[in-house]
Amino acid sequence: MGPAGCPHVNAFKVDNNWKQNLRLICQCFVWSGSVETRKRKAKSCICHMCGAHLSRLHSCLHCVFFGCFNKKHIHDHAKSKRHNLAIDLLYGGIYCFVCQDYVYDKDMEQIAKEEQRKSWKMQGAGEKYASWEPTKKELELLRHNPKRRRITSNCTIGLRGLINLGNTCFMNCIVQALTHTPLLRDFFLSDRHKCVMQSDSCLVCEMSQLFQEFYSGHRSPHIPFRLLHLVWTHARHLAGYEQQDAHEFLIAALDVLHRHCKDDNGKWENGKANNPNHCNCIIDQIFTGGLQSDVTCQVCHGVSTTIDPFWDISLDLPGSSTPFWPLSPGGDGSALNGETHTAGSTTLTDCLRRFTRPEHLGSSAKIKCSGCHSYQESTKQLTMKKLPIVACFHLKRFEHSAKLRRKITTYVSFPLELDMTPFMASSKESRMNGQYQQTSDLNNDNKYSLFAVVNHQGTLESGHYTTFIRQHKDQWFKCDDAIITKASIKDVLDSEGYLLFYHKQFLEYE
């Protein structure tokens, strides 16, 4: 297709009625804003050759004909009638059968956008799903600043060391993980934060500035003194120059960021929203999941269910004082996540299986059953009701009790890609005897990719934190305070692991 666009689209636009016809198809069969048009689409949109509803239906732009794209029925129609153009009834894309590709036309795109906005407005979702377009002021700025930064596969933009300000490696490693969280990066680099506090006391404003520093292209290490000061101010238990726990800092940082956030509608984040914490700030949109707890009475088998929000999942390890679930031979379930499972080794899947196994509460922890109206023994089981966009797993390597304080160095293998389907509340009934079914490749909703690993070297009394971060798909770097070095995937997977950060592979509007 040349600079002038698809010649077959230009030929189609010679007809004076083409705009009216395209607009009608978009209104009735693509976007379908009203209840009536949605009912009409459901009844009418079937392949005229095989009667199928699915198979990527396309509508001919030259006549009244619906045909399957996957089964080539729309192709057969185009060939026999010499009707070169069709529109995808799901996404509104224009396909040219001569060019054998989807084509772009400015006028057609404008009509599609107008009808899409009308449809969303009729459904009350106009603002929520509105696509971003630059304002006149932004266009003017772009014209006056023509220089662009190209991002290539070996680009180092976003990689920047952090100066250790005195036992602050615990903070630096978490900052590296957060600044390489894709959706958090997109939020801050698009200037989405609307501050209602004094900017010099707002941690979200400081994080916004930190992202600007990381993605400025500067190579010299950054000195995060303002961030440290704000953390000391708003999380006083972390103040001072003693070594702190990176996991504790992560939770404290997310809590302060959550409290300092304000959503797009100008309401504080305790308003109702689409997550278990009833909050719509960027922190909860990305990090909050829902943990389901089912307590089952052992007498009447009645089930009491509660759902609580979580920002991370803390997992027990073999070697701790807490008994770890013995694994049955051949029934480890780790194969579904591609983990290597040699004799005597432990995988992340093993830890998740233990976390979601039914636990007998015993006679010393009886609950009052609403069915029996008396105190009875029960079992408790945790499962995932709602998965967050970013799942953070905390491997409990530091054990503190009245009798001992020590670090658990048990090696836990973790995968580059993780499927959480077996640990969902919806999957609980399909589980039998602790054996997990292999999930279909078509179900991608619960699949995650690893993008950051925080490690702790040393002992409980004297140690050091570092982070592995993923810059591009297969490019990893080790962040050791001010020093950034290239790392291999093997380096990452062979590391001990303390905090594991996984990002959902597929995102959709809720």
Coordinates of C-alpha atoms in Angstrom, one line a residue:
M1 CA 0.0 0.0 0.0
G2 CA 1.5 3.3 -1.1
P3 CA 1.6 6.7 0.7
A4 CA -1.8 7.6 -0.9
G5 CA -3.4 4.7 0.9
C6 CA -5.3 1.6 -0.3
P7 CA -6.4 2.3 -3.9
H8 CA -9.4 0.0 -3.4
V9 CA -10.7 2.1 -0.5
N10 CA -10.3 5.2 -2.7
A11 CA -12.3 3.5 -5.4
F12 CA -15.0 2.6 -2.9
K13 CA -15.3 6.2 -1.7
V14 CA -16.3 7.3 -5.2
D15 CA -19.9 6.3 -4.3
N16 CA -21.7 9.3 -2.7
N17 CA -23.5 7.1 -0.2
W18 CA -20.4 5.4 1.2
K19 CA -20.3 7.4 4.5
Q20 CA -24.0 6.8 5.2
N21 CA -23.6 3.1 4.6
L22 CA -20.5 2.7 6.7
R23 CA -22.0 4.7 9.5
L24 CA -25.1 2.5 9.5
I25 CA -23.0 -0.7 9.7
C26 CA -21.0 0.7 12.6
Q27 CA -24.1 1.8 14.4
C28 CA -26.0 -1.4 14.0
F29 CA -23.5 -4.2 13.7
V30 CA -20.1 -3.1 15.2
W31 CA -20.5 -0.8 18.2
S32 CA -24.3 -1.3 18.9
G33 CA -24.9 1.3 21.6
S34 CA -28.6 0.8 22.3
V35 CA -30.2 -2.3 23.7
E36 CA -32.2 -2.7 20.5
T37 CA -29.2 -2.6 18.2
R38 CA -27.4 -5.1 20.5
K39 CA -30.4 -7.5 20.2
R40 CA -30.4 -7.0 16.5
K41 CA -26.7 -7.7 16.2
A42 CA -27.1 -10.9 18.3
K43 CA -29.9 -12.2 16.0
S44 CA -28.6 -11.0 12.6
C45 CA -24.9 -11.4 12.8
I46 CA -24.4 -14.9 11.6
C47 CA -22.4 -16.2 8.7
H48 CA -24.7 -16.4 5.6
M49 CA -22.9 -19.6 4.5
C50 CA -22.5 -21.7 7.6
G51 CA -24.7 -20.0 10.2
A52 CA -21.9 -19.6 12.8
H53 CA -22.0 -16.6 15.2
L54 CA -18.3 -16.6 16.0
S55 CA -15.2 -17.2 13.7
R56 CA -14.4 -13.5 13.3
L57 CA -17.5 -12.3 11.4
H58 CA -17.0 -9.6 8.8
S59 CA -19.6 -7.7 6.9
C60 CA -19.2 -6.9 3.2
L61 CA -19.1 -3.1 2.6
H62 CA -20.6 -3.4 -0.9
C63 CA -23.7 -5.5 -0.1
V64 CA -25.6 -7.2 2.7
F65 CA -23.5 -10.2 3.5
F66 CA -21.9 -11.5 6.7
G67 CA -19.2 -14.2 6.5
C68 CA -16.7 -16.0 8.7
F69 CA -13.1 -14.8 8.3
N70 CA -11.5 -17.9 9.9
K71 CA -13.4 -20.3 7.6
K72 CA -12.7 -18.0 4.6
H73 CA -16.5 -17.6 3.8
I74 CA -16.1 -13.8 3.5
H75 CA -13.1 -14.4 1.3
D76 CA -15.2 -16.7 -1.0
H77 CA -17.9 -14.0 -1.2
A78 CA -15.3 -11.3 -2.0
K79 CA -13.8 -13.4 -4.8
S80 CA -17.1 -14.4 -6.4
K81 CA -18.7 -10.9 -6.2
R82 CA -15.5 -8.9 -6.6
H83 CA -16.4 -7.0 -3.5
N84 CA -13.0 -6.0 -2.2
L85 CA -13.7 -4.5 1.2
A86 CA -15.2 -5.9 4.5
I87 CA -15.4 -4.6 8.1
D88 CA -14.6 -6.7 11.2
L89 CA -17.8 -6.7 13.3
L90 CA -15.9 -7.0 16.5
Y91 CA -13.2 -4.3 16.3
G92 CA -14.3 -2.3 13.2
G93 CA -11.1 -2.8 11.2
I94 CA -11.4 -2.5 7.4
Y95 CA -10.0 -5.5 5.4
C96 CA -9.0 -5.3 1.7
F97 CA -9.1 -8.7 0.0
V98 CA -6.9 -7.5 -2.9
C99 CA -4.2 -6.1 -0.6
Q100 CA -4.8 -9.1 1.8
D101 CA -4.4 -6.9 4.9
Y102 CA -6.3 -4.5 7.1
V103 CA -6.0 -1.0 5.8
Y104 CA -6.2 2.5 7.2
D105 CA -8.2 5.4 5.9
K106 CA -8.5 8.7 7.8
D107 CA -12.1 9.3 6.8
M108 CA -13.3 5.8 7.7
E109 CA -11.4 5.9 11.0
Q110 CA -13.1 9.2 11.9
I111 CA -16.6 7.7 11.3
A112 CA -15.7 4.6 13.3
K113 CA -14.4 6.8 16.2
E114 CA -17.6 9.0 16.2
E115 CA -19.9 5.9 16.3
Q116 CA -17.7 4.3 19.0
R117 CA -18.0 7.4 21.2
K118 CA -21.8 7.5 20.6
S119 CA -22.1 3.9 21.6
W120 CA -20.0 4.3 24.8
K121 CA -22.0 7.3 25.7
M122 CA -25.3 5.4 25.3
Q123 CA -23.9 2.7 27.6
G124 CA -22.7 5.2 30.2
A125 CA -19.0 4.3 29.7
G126 CA -17.9 7.3 27.6
E127 CA -15.3 8.7 30.0
K128 CA -14.1 5.3 31.2
Y129 CA -13.2 3.9 27.8
A130 CA -12.3 7.2 26.0
S131 CA -9.1 6.9 24.0
W132 CA -6.4 9.4 24.6
E133 CA -5.9 12.1 22.1
P134 CA -3.5 15.1 22.4
T135 CA -4.9 18.5 23.3
K136 CA -4.2 21.6 21.2
K137 CA -1.6 22.6 23.8
E138 CA 0.1 19.2 23.7
L139 CA 0.2 19.3 19.9
E140 CA 1.7 22.7 20.0
L141 CA 4.4 21.5 22.4
L142 CA 5.1 18.5 20.1
R143 CA 5.5 20.9 17.1
H144 CA 8.0 23.1 19.0
N145 CA 10.0 20.0 20.3
P146 CA 10.5 17.8 17.2
K147 CA 13.3 15.8 18.8
R148 CA 12.2 12.3 19.6
R149 CA 13.9 9.6 21.7
R150 CA 14.0 6.2 19.9
I151 CA 13.5 3.1 22.1
T152 CA 15.4 0.1 20.6
S153 CA 16.0 -3.4 21.9
N154 CA 19.4 -2.5 23.4
C155 CA 18.2 0.9 24.8
T156 CA 19.3 1.6 28.4
I157 CA 16.7 4.3 29.1
G158 CA 15.2 3.6 32.5
L159 CA 18.4 2.0 33.9
R160 CA 19.9 4.1 36.6
G161 CA 21.9 3.4 39.7
L162 CA 20.9 4.7 43.2
I163 CA 23.4 6.0 45.8
N164 CA 23.4 4.1 49.1
L165 CA 22.7 6.8 51.8
G166 CA 23.8 4.5 54.6
N167 CA 22.2 1.1 54.8
T168 CA 19.5 2.1 52.4
C169 CA 19.9 -0.8 49.9
F170 CA 16.5 -2.1 51.3
M171 CA 15.0 1.1 49.8
N172 CA 17.0 1.1 46.5
C173 CA 16.0 -2.4 45.6
I174 CA 12.3 -1.7 46.0
V175 CA 12.6 1.6 44.0
Q176 CA 14.2 -0.4 41.1
A177 CA 11.3 -2.9 41.1
L178 CA 8.7 -0.1 41.2
T179 CA 10.3 2.0 38.5
H180 CA 10.3 -1.0 36.2
T181 CA 6.6 -1.9 36.9
P182 CA 5.1 -1.2 33.4
L183 CA 1.7 0.2 34.4
L184 CA 3.2 2.3 37.2
R185 CA 5.8 3.7 34.8
D186 CA 3.1 4.6 32.2
F187 CA 1.0 6.3 34.9
F188 CA 3.8 8.5 36.2
L189 CA 5.4 9.3 32.8
S190 CA 2.0 10.4 31.4
D191 CA 1.7 13.0 34.3
R192 CA -1.5 11.5 35.6
H193 CA -1.1 12.4 39.3
K194 CA -3.3 15.3 40.6
C195 CA -1.8 16.4 43.9
V196 CA -4.0 17.9 46.6
M197 CA -1.3 18.0 49.2
Q198 CA 1.8 20.2 49.5
S199 CA 4.1 18.7 46.8
D200 CA 7.1 18.8 49.2
S201 CA 5.3 16.3 51.5
C202 CA 3.6 14.1 48.9
L203 CA 5.3 10.8 48.3
V204 CA 3.4 10.4 45.0
C205 CA 4.9 13.6 43.7
E206 CA 8.3 12.4 44.7
M207 CA 7.8 9.1 42.9
S208 CA 6.7 11.1 39.8
Q209 CA 9.9 13.1 39.9
L210 CA 11.9 9.9 40.4
F211 CA 10.4 8.3 37.3
Q212 CA 11.4 11.5 35.4
E213 CA 14.9 11.1 36.7
F214 CA 15.1 7.4 35.7
Y215 CA 13.8 7.9 32.2
S216 CA 15.7 11.2 31.5
G217 CA 18.6 9.4 29.9
H218 CA 21.1 10.5 32.5
R219 CA 23.6 7.8 33.3
S220 CA 25.0 9.1 36.6
P221 CA 23.6 7.4 39.8
H222 CA 20.6 9.2 41.3
I223 CA 20.7 10.4 45.0
P224 CA 17.3 9.6 46.5
F225 CA 17.6 11.8 49.6
R226 CA 14.2 13.4 49.2
L227 CA 12.5 10.0 48.9
L228 CA 14.3 8.8 52.0
H229 CA 13.3 11.9 53.9
L230 CA 9.6 11.5 53.0
V231 CA 9.7 7.8 53.9
W232 CA 11.1 8.7 57.3
T233 CA 8.4 11.4 57.7
H234 CA 5.4 9.2 56.8
A235 CA 6.6 5.7 58.0
R236 CA 8.4 6.6 61.2
H237 CA 9.2 2.9 62.0
L238 CA 11.6 2.9 59.1
A239 CA 13.4 6.1 60.2
G240 CA 17.1 5.9 61.0
Y241 CA 20.2 4.4 59.4
E242 CA 19.8 0.9 60.6
Q243 CA 19.3 -1.9 58.0
Q244 CA 15.6 -2.4 57.4
D245 CA 13.6 -5.2 55.8
A246 CA 12.9 -4.7 52.0
H247 CA 9.5 -6.4 52.3
E248 CA 8.5 -4.1 55.2
F249 CA 9.6 -1.1 53.1
L250 CA 7.6 -2.3 50.1
I251 CA 4.4 -2.5 52.1
A252 CA 5.0 0.8 53.9
A253 CA 5.7 2.5 50.5
L254 CA 2.6 1.1 48.9
D255 CA 0.6 2.2 52.0
V256 CA 1.9 5.8 51.9
L257 CA 1.5 6.0 48.1
H258 CA -2.1 4.7 48.4
R259 CA -2.9 7.3 51.1
H260 CA -1.4 10.1 49.1
C261 CA -3.2 9.2 45.9
K262 CA -6.3 10.8 44.5
D263 CA -8.3 9.4 41.7
D264 CA -9.4 11.0 38.4
N265 CA -12.8 11.8 39.7
G266 CA -11.5 13.9 42.6
K267 CA -12.6 11.5 45.3
W268 CA -10.4 10.0 48.0
E269 CA -9.7 6.4 47.4
N270 CA -12.0 4.9 50.0
G271 CA -14.9 5.4 47.6
K272 CA -16.4 2.2 46.0
A273 CA -14.6 0.9 43.0
N274 CA -13.9 -2.3 41.1
N275 CA -11.6 -4.0 43.6
P276 CA -11.8 -5.7 47.0
N277 CA -10.4 -2.7 48.8
H278 CA -13.0 -0.4 47.3
C279 CA -10.3 1.9 46.0
N280 CA -9.5 3.1 42.5
C281 CA -6.0 4.7 43.0
I282 CA -3.3 3.5 40.7
I283 CA -1.6 1.5 43.5
D284 CA -4.7 -0.6 44.2
Q285 CA -5.5 -0.9 40.5
I286 CA -2.1 -2.5 40.0
F287 CA -1.2 -4.3 43.2
T288 CA -4.5 -5.2 45.0
G289 CA -5.9 -8.7 44.8
G290 CA -8.7 -10.5 46.7
L291 CA -7.9 -13.4 49.0
Q292 CA -10.8 -15.8 49.7
S293 CA -10.9 -17.6 53.0
D294 CA -13.4 -20.6 53.3
V295 CA -14.0 -21.9 56.8
T296 CA -15.9 -25.3 56.7
C297 CA -17.6 -26.8 59.7
Q298 CA -16.6 -30.4 60.2
V299 CA -20.1 -31.3 61.5
C300 CA -22.6 -29.7 59.1
H301 CA -20.1 -28.9 56.4
G302 CA -21.4 -25.3 56.2
V303 CA -19.0 -22.8 54.7
S304 CA -18.3 -19.3 55.8
T305 CA -16.5 -17.2 53.2
T306 CA -14.7 -13.9 53.6
I307 CA -12.7 -11.9 51.0
D308 CA -9.8 -9.7 52.1
P309 CA -7.6 -7.4 50.0
F310 CA -3.9 -8.1 49.7
W311 CA -0.8 -6.4 48.2
D312 CA 1.5 -9.4 48.5
I313 CA 1.4 -13.1 49.3
S314 CA 3.8 -14.3 52.0
L315 CA 4.9 -17.9 51.6
D316 CA 6.3 -20.3 54.1
L317 CA 9.5 -22.2 53.2
P318 CA 10.9 -25.7 54.1
G319 CA 13.4 -25.3 56.9
S320 CA 11.2 -22.9 58.9
S321 CA 9.7 -23.9 62.3
T322 CA 6.3 -24.1 60.5
P323 CA 5.8 -27.7 59.1
F324 CA 5.9 -27.7 55.4
W325 CA 3.5 -29.9 53.4
P326 CA 5.2 -33.1 52.3
L327 CA 5.0 -33.5 48.6
S328 CA 3.6 -36.7 47.1
P329 CA 5.9 -38.3 44.4
G330 CA 4.9 -37.3 41.0
G331 CA 2.1 -35.0 42.3
D332 CA 4.0 -31.8 42.7
G333 CA 2.1 -29.9 40.1
S334 CA 5.1 -27.8 39.2
A335 CA 5.2 -29.0 35.6
L336 CA 2.4 -26.7 34.7
N337 CA 4.7 -23.7 35.3
G338 CA 7.8 -25.2 33.7
E339 CA 9.7 -25.4 37.0
T340 CA 12.6 -27.8 37.4
H341 CA 11.8 -30.1 40.3
T342 CA 14.8 -32.3 41.3
A343 CA 14.6 -34.6 44.3
G344 CA 14.5 -32.7 47.5
S345 CA 14.1 -29.2 45.9
T346 CA 11.2 -26.8 46.3
T347 CA 9.4 -24.8 43.7
L348 CA 7.3 -21.6 43.9
T349 CA 4.4 -23.8 42.9
D350 CA 5.0 -26.0 46.0
C351 CA 4.8 -23.0 48.2
L352 CA 1.6 -21.9 46.6
R353 CA 0.1 -25.3 46.9
R354 CA 0.9 -25.2 50.6
F355 CA -0.5 -21.7 50.9
T356 CA -3.9 -22.9 49.4
R357 CA -4.2 -26.3 51.0
P358 CA -7.0 -27.0 53.5
E359 CA -5.8 -26.5 57.0
H360 CA -7.4 -28.3 60.0
L361 CA -7.8 -25.7 62.8
G362 CA -8.0 -28.2 65.6
S363 CA -9.9 -28.4 68.9
S364 CA -8.1 -25.4 70.4
A365 CA -9.4 -23.1 67.6
K366 CA -13.1 -23.9 67.4
I367 CA -15.4 -21.5 65.6
K368 CA -19.1 -20.8 66.2
C369 CA -20.9 -22.4 63.3
S370 CA -23.9 -20.4 62.1
G371 CA -25.5 -23.7 61.0
C372 CA -24.9 -25.7 64.2
H373 CA -25.3 -22.7 66.5
S374 CA -22.4 -24.0 68.6
Y375 CA -18.6 -24.1 68.6
Q376 CA -17.2 -26.8 66.2
E377 CA -13.9 -27.9 64.8
S378 CA -13.3 -26.6 61.2
T379 CA -11.0 -26.5 58.3
K380 CA -9.7 -23.3 56.6
Q381 CA -8.6 -22.9 53.0
L382 CA -7.2 -19.8 51.2
T383 CA -7.6 -19.2 47.5
M384 CA -7.4 -16.3 45.1
K385 CA -10.7 -14.6 44.4
K386 CA -9.2 -11.8 42.3
L387 CA -5.7 -11.6 41.0
P388 CA -3.8 -8.3 40.9
I389 CA -2.1 -7.0 37.8
V390 CA 1.2 -7.3 39.6
A391 CA 1.6 -10.3 41.9
C392 CA 4.3 -10.0 44.5
F393 CA 5.4 -13.1 46.3
H394 CA 7.3 -12.8 49.6
L395 CA 9.4 -15.8 50.5
K396 CA 9.6 -15.8 54.3
R397 CA 13.3 -16.1 54.7
F398 CA 13.6 -14.3 58.0
E399 CA 12.3 -16.2 61.0
H400 CA 11.7 -14.3 64.3
S401 CA 10.4 -16.1 67.3
A402 CA 10.8 -16.1 71.1
K403 CA 13.4 -18.9 70.8
L404 CA 15.4 -18.0 67.6
R405 CA 16.1 -15.4 65.0
R406 CA 17.6 -16.7 61.8
K407 CA 17.6 -16.6 58.0
I408 CA 16.3 -19.5 55.9
T409 CA 18.5 -20.2 52.9
T410 CA 16.4 -22.9 51.3
Y411 CA 16.6 -22.7 47.5
V412 CA 13.2 -22.2 45.8
S413 CA 13.1 -22.4 42.0
F414 CA 10.7 -20.0 40.4
P415 CA 9.6 -19.8 36.7
L416 CA 9.8 -17.0 34.1
E417 CA 6.1 -17.6 33.4
L418 CA 3.5 -18.5 36.1
D419 CA 0.0 -19.7 35.7
M420 CA -2.2 -19.0 38.8
T421 CA -5.3 -20.8 37.5
P422 CA -4.9 -23.8 39.9
F423 CA -4.9 -21.5 42.9
M424 CA -8.1 -19.6 42.0
A425 CA -11.3 -19.9 44.1
S426 CA -13.0 -20.8 40.8
S427 CA -10.6 -23.7 40.3
K428 CA -11.1 -25.2 43.8
E429 CA -13.9 -27.6 42.9
S430 CA -12.0 -29.0 39.9
R431 CA -9.1 -29.9 42.2
M432 CA -9.0 -33.5 43.4
N433 CA -6.6 -35.0 46.0
G434 CA -4.2 -32.1 45.6
Q435 CA -3.6 -32.9 41.9
Y436 CA -3.9 -29.8 39.6
Q437 CA -5.2 -30.1 36.1
Q438 CA -3.2 -28.7 33.2
T439 CA -4.9 -25.6 32.0
S440 CA -5.7 -24.7 28.4
D441 CA -3.3 -22.4 26.5
L442 CA -6.5 -20.4 25.5
N443 CA -7.0 -19.3 29.1
N444 CA -4.5 -16.5 29.5
D445 CA -6.3 -14.5 32.1
N446 CA -4.3 -15.9 35.0
K447 CA -0.8 -16.0 33.3
Y448 CA 2.1 -13.9 34.6
S449 CA 5.6 -13.0 33.5
L450 CA 8.5 -12.4 35.9
F451 CA 9.9 -8.9 35.7
A452 CA 11.8 -8.3 39.0
V453 CA 13.5 -10.3 41.7
V454 CA 14.8 -8.9 45.0
N455 CA 17.6 -10.9 46.7
H456 CA 19.2 -10.7 50.1
Q457 CA 22.8 -11.7 50.6
G458 CA 24.4 -12.3 54.0
T459 CA 22.9 -13.0 57.4
L460 CA 20.1 -11.7 59.5
E461 CA 22.4 -9.3 61.3
S462 CA 24.5 -8.2 58.4
G463 CA 23.2 -8.4 54.8
H464 CA 22.8 -6.6 51.5
Y465 CA 19.9 -6.3 49.1
T466 CA 20.1 -6.3 45.2
T467 CA 17.5 -6.5 42.5
F468 CA 17.3 -8.2 39.1
I469 CA 15.0 -6.2 36.7
R470 CA 13.8 -7.0 33.2
Q471 CA 14.4 -4.1 30.8
H472 CA 13.1 -5.7 27.6
K473 CA 11.6 -9.2 27.0
D474 CA 14.8 -11.2 27.5
Q475 CA 17.2 -8.5 28.8
W476 CA 17.9 -8.6 32.5
F477 CA 20.1 -6.3 34.6
K478 CA 21.4 -6.5 38.2
C479 CA 20.9 -3.4 40.3
D480 CA 23.4 -3.2 43.2
D481 CA 22.9 0.3 44.5
A482 CA 24.8 2.6 42.2
I483 CA 26.1 -0.2 40.0
I484 CA 24.1 -1.6 37.1
T485 CA 25.4 -4.7 35.3
K486 CA 24.0 -7.0 32.6
A487 CA 22.7 -10.3 33.8
S488 CA 21.6 -13.6 32.2
I489 CA 18.3 -15.3 32.7
K490 CA 20.3 -18.1 34.4
D491 CA 21.7 -15.6 36.9
V492 CA 18.1 -14.6 37.7
L493 CA 16.6 -18.1 38.0
D494 CA 19.6 -19.4 40.0
S495 CA 19.3 -16.6 42.6
E496 CA 18.0 -17.2 46.1
G497 CA 14.9 -15.0 45.7
Y498 CA 13.3 -13.0 48.5
L499 CA 10.6 -10.9 46.7
L500 CA 9.3 -12.1 43.3
F501 CA 7.4 -9.6 41.1
Y502 CA 5.2 -11.0 38.3
H503 CA 3.1 -9.0 35.8
K504 CA -0.1 -10.2 34.1
Q505 CA 0.5 -11.1 30.5
F506 CA -2.9 -10.0 29.2
L507 CA -4.9 -7.0 30.4
E508 CA -8.5 -6.1 29.5
Y509 CA -10.9 -3.4 30.5
E510 CA -13.0 -4.3 33.5

